[in-house]
Short mmCIF file of C-alpha atoms and ligand atoms in Angstrom, two decimals:
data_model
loop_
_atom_site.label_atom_id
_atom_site.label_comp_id
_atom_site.label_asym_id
_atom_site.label_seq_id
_atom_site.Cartn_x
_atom_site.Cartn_y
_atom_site.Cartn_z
CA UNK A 20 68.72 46.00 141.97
CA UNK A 21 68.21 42.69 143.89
CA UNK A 22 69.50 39.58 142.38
CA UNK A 23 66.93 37.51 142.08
CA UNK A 24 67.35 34.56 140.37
CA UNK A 25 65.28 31.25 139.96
CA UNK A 26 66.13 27.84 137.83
CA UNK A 27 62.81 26.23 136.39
CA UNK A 28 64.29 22.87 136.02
CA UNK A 29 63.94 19.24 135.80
CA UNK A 30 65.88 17.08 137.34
CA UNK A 31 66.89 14.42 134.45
CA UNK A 32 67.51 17.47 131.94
CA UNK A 33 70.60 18.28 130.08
CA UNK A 34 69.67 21.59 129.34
CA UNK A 35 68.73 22.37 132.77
CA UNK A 36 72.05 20.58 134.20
CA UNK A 37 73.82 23.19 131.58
CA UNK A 38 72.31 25.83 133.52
CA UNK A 39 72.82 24.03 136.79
CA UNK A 40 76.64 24.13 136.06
CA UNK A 41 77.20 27.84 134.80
CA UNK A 42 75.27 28.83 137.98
CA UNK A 43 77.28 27.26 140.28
CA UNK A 44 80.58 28.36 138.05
CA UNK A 45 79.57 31.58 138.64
CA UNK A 46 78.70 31.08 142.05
CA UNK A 47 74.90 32.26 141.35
CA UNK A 48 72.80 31.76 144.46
CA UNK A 49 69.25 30.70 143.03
CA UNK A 50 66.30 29.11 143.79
CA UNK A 51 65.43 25.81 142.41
CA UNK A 52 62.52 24.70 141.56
CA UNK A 53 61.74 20.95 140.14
CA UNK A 54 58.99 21.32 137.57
CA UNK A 55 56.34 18.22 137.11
CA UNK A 56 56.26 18.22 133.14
CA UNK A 57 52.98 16.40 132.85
CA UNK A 58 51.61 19.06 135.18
CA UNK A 59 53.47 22.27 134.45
CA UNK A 60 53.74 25.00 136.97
CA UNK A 61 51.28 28.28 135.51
CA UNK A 62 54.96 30.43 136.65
CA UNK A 63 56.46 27.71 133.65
CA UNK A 64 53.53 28.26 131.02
CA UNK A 65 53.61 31.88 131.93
CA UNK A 66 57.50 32.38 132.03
CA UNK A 67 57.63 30.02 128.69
CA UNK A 68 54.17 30.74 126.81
CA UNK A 69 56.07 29.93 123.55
CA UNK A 70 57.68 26.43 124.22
CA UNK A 71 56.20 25.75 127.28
CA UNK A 72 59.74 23.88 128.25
CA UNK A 73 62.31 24.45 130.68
CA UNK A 74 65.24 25.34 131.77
CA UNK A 75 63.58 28.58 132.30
CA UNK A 76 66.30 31.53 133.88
CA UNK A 77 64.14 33.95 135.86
CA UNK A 78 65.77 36.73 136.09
CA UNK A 79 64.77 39.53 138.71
CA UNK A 80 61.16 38.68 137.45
CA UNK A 81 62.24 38.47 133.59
CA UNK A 82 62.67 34.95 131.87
CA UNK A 83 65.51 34.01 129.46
CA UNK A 84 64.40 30.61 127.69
CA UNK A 85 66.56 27.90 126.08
CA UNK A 86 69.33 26.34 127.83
CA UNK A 87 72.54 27.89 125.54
CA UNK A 88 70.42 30.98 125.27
CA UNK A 89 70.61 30.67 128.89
CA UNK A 90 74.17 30.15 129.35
CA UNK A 91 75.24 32.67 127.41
CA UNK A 92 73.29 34.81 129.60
CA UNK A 93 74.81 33.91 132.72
CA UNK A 94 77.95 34.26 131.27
CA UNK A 95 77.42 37.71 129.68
CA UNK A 96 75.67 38.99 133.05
CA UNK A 97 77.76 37.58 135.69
CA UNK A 98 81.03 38.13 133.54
CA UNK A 99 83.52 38.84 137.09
CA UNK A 100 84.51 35.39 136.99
CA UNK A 101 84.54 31.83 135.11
CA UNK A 102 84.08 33.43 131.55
CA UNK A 103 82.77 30.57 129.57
CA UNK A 104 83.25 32.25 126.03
CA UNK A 105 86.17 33.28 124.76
CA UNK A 106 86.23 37.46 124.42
CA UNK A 107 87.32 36.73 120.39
CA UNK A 108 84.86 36.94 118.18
CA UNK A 109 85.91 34.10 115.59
CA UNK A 110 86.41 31.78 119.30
CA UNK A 111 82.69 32.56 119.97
CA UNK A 112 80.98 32.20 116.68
CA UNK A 113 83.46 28.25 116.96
CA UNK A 114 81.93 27.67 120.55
CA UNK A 115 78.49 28.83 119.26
CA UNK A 116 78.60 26.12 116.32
CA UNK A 117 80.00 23.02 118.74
CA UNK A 118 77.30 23.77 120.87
CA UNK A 119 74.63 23.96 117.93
CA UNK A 120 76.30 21.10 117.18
CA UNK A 121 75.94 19.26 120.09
CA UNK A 122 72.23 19.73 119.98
CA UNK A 123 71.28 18.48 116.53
CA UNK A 124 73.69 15.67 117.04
CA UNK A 125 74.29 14.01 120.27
CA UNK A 126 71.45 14.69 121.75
CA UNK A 127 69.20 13.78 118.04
CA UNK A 128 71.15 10.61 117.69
CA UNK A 129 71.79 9.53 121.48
CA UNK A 130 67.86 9.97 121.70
CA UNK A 131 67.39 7.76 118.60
CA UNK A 132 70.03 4.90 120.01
CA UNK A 133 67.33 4.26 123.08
CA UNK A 134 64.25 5.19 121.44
CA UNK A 135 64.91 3.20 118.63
CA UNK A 136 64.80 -0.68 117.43
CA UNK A 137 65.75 -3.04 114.64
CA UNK A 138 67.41 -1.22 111.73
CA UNK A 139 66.76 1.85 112.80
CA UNK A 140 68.27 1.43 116.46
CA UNK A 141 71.44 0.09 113.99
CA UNK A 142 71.81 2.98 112.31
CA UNK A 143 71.34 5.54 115.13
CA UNK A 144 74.21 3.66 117.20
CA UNK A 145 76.78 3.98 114.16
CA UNK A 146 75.87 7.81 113.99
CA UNK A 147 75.67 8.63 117.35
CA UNK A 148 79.12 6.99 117.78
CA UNK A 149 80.69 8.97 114.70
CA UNK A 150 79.44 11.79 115.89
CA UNK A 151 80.94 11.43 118.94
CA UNK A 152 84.14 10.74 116.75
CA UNK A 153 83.90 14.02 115.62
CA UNK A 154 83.59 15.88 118.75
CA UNK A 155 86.67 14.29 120.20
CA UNK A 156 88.34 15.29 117.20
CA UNK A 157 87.17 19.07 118.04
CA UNK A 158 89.00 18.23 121.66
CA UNK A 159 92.39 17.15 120.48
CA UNK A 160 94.83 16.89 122.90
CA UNK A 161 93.18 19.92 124.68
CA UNK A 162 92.17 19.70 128.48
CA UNK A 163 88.75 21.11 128.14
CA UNK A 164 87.17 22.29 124.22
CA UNK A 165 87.74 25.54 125.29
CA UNK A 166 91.55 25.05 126.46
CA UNK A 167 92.80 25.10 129.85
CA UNK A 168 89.35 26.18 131.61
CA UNK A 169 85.69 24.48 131.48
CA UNK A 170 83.96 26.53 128.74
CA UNK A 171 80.99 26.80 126.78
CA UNK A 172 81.11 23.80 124.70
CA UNK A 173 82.17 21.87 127.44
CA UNK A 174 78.96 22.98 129.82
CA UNK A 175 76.91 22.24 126.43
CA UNK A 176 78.18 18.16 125.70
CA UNK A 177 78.99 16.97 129.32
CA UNK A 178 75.87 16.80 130.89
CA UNK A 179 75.26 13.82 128.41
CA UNK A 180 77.60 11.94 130.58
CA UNK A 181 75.37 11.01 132.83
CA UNK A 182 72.90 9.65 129.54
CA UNK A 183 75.82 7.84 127.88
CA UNK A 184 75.24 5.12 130.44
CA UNK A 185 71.56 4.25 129.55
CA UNK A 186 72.62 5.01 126.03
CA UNK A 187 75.49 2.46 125.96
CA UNK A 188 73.22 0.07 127.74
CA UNK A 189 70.25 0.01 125.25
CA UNK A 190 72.62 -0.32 122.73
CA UNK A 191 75.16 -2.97 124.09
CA UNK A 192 78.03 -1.08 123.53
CA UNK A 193 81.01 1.38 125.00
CA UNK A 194 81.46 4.44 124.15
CA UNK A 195 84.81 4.15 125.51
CA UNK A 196 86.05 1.56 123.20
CA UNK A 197 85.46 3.88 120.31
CA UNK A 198 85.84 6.95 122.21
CA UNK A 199 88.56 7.41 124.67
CA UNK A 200 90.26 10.61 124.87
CA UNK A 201 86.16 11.92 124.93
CA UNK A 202 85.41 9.86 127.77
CA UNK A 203 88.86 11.05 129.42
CA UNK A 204 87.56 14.88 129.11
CA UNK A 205 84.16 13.96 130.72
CA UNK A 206 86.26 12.37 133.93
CA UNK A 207 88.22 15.61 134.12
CA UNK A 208 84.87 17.61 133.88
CA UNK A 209 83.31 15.39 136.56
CA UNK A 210 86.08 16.01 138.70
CA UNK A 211 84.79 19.59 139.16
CA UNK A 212 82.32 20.51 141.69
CA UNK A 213 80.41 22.59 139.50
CA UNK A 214 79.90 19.64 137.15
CA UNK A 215 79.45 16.62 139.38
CA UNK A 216 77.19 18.08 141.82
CA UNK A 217 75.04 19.46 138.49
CA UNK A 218 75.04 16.01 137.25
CA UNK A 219 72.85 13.32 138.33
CA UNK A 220 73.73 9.60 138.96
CA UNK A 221 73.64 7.53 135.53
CA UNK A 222 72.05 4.89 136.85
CA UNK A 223 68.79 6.79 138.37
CA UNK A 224 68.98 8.35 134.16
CA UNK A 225 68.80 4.83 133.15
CA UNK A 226 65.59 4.37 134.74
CA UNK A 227 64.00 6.97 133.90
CA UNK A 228 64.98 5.80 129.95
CA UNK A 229 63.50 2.24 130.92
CA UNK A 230 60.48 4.19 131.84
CA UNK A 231 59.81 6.30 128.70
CA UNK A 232 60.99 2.77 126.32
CA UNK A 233 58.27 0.96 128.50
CA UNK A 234 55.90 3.94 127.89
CA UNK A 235 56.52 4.11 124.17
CA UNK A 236 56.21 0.30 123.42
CA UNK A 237 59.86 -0.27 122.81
CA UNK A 238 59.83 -2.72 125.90
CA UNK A 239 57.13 -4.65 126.62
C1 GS8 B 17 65.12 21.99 124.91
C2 GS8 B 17 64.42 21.95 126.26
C3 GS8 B 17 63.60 20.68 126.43
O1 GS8 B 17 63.53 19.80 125.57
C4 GS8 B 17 66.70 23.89 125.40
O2 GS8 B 17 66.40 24.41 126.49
O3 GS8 B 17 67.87 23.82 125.00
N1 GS8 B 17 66.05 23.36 123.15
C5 GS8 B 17 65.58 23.37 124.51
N2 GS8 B 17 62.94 20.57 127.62
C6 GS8 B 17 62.09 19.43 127.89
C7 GS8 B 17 62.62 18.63 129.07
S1 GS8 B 17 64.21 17.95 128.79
O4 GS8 B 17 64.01 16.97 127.57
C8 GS8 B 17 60.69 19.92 128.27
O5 GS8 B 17 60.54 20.89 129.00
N3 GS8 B 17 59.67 19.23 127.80
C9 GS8 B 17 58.31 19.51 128.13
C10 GS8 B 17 57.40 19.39 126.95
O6 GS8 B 17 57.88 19.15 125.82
O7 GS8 B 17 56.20 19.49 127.15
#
């Protein structure tokens, strides 16, 4: 059968850029399309009827939904090359739970740093940053979470690189101060193609955040 595969995606997204960087790991040829979320596509509603969210993975015609759901996918079906989870079970079921990680906290508390004021914003900043703490404690001295090679839990935190800026901004403070040996990993992942040309510029993230603070009455 044809490969035919198509990335419902949106360009600011770290779950799409996940997706964006085990396709090009892979070397997946796709097509891309750049969903308007206040107008969704009827191929998104119909391809997601539960969520109604991408990334969406279309799949010769089939959709997989949910970005790790998604990159374990890729990984599982296009498994010639660039495995991204380790063939041990107890290494999977570790990768799984860094990832799960990953979403309910970076991305909960990073969210809460910009979305947040006062107190609130206070607290958020201290989590998000010993959170942070604890991932780069998961890294060690290692090159990537994984080991030697870009893996799963790597693909899940780093595109939240390109976030950290507006997130450090709103919050007037570096993540690099508290955080170096993470922010040393996410160089060495941005000096991959597959990463950096997944990513998108931190700067064109940060105005997209000054955007939704402006549009929930954060900023005036
Ligand atoms: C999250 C996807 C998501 O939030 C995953 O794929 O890992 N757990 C899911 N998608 C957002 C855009 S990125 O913030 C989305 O599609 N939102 C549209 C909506 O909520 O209507």
């Amino acid at each position: 059968m044809a490969n035919e595969v198509t990335l419902l995606d949106f360009w600011p997204s770290p779950f799409g850029m996940r997706c964006r960087i085990a396709l090009a790991e892979k070397g997946i040829k796709h097509e891309y399309k750049d969903e308007n979320l206040k107008d969704k596509s009827p191929l998104l509603l119909q391809m997601n009827p539960v969520h109604k969210k991408i990334p969406v993975l279309i799949h010769n015609g089939k959709p997989i939904c949910e970005s790790l759901n998604i990159v374990q996918y890729i990984d599982e079906t296009w498994n010639d090359k660039s495995p991204l989870l380790p063939s041990d079970p107890y290494k999977r079921a570790q990768a799984r739970f860094w990832a799960d990680y990953v979403d309910k906290k970076v991305y909960e508390l990073g969210v809460k740093v910009w979305r947040t004021k006062g107190e609130e914003h206070e607290t958020a900043k201290k989590d998000f940053i010993e959170c942070l703490k604890v991932m780069e404690g998961e890294l060690g001295d290692k090159t990537y979470f994984g080991g030697e090679t870009i893996g799963f839990v790597d693909v899940s935190l780093i595109p939240w690189n390109c976030w950290f800026y507006a997130i450090e901004t709103c919050g007037n403070f570096s993540i690099e101060d508290s955080c170096p040996k993470l922010v040393g990993w996410a160089k060495r992942c941005m000096e991959k193609e597959s990463v950096s040309k997944s990513l998108v510029e931190p700067q064109k993230i940060y105005e997209v955040v000054l955007k939704l603070r402006k549009a929930s009455g954060i900023d005036q």
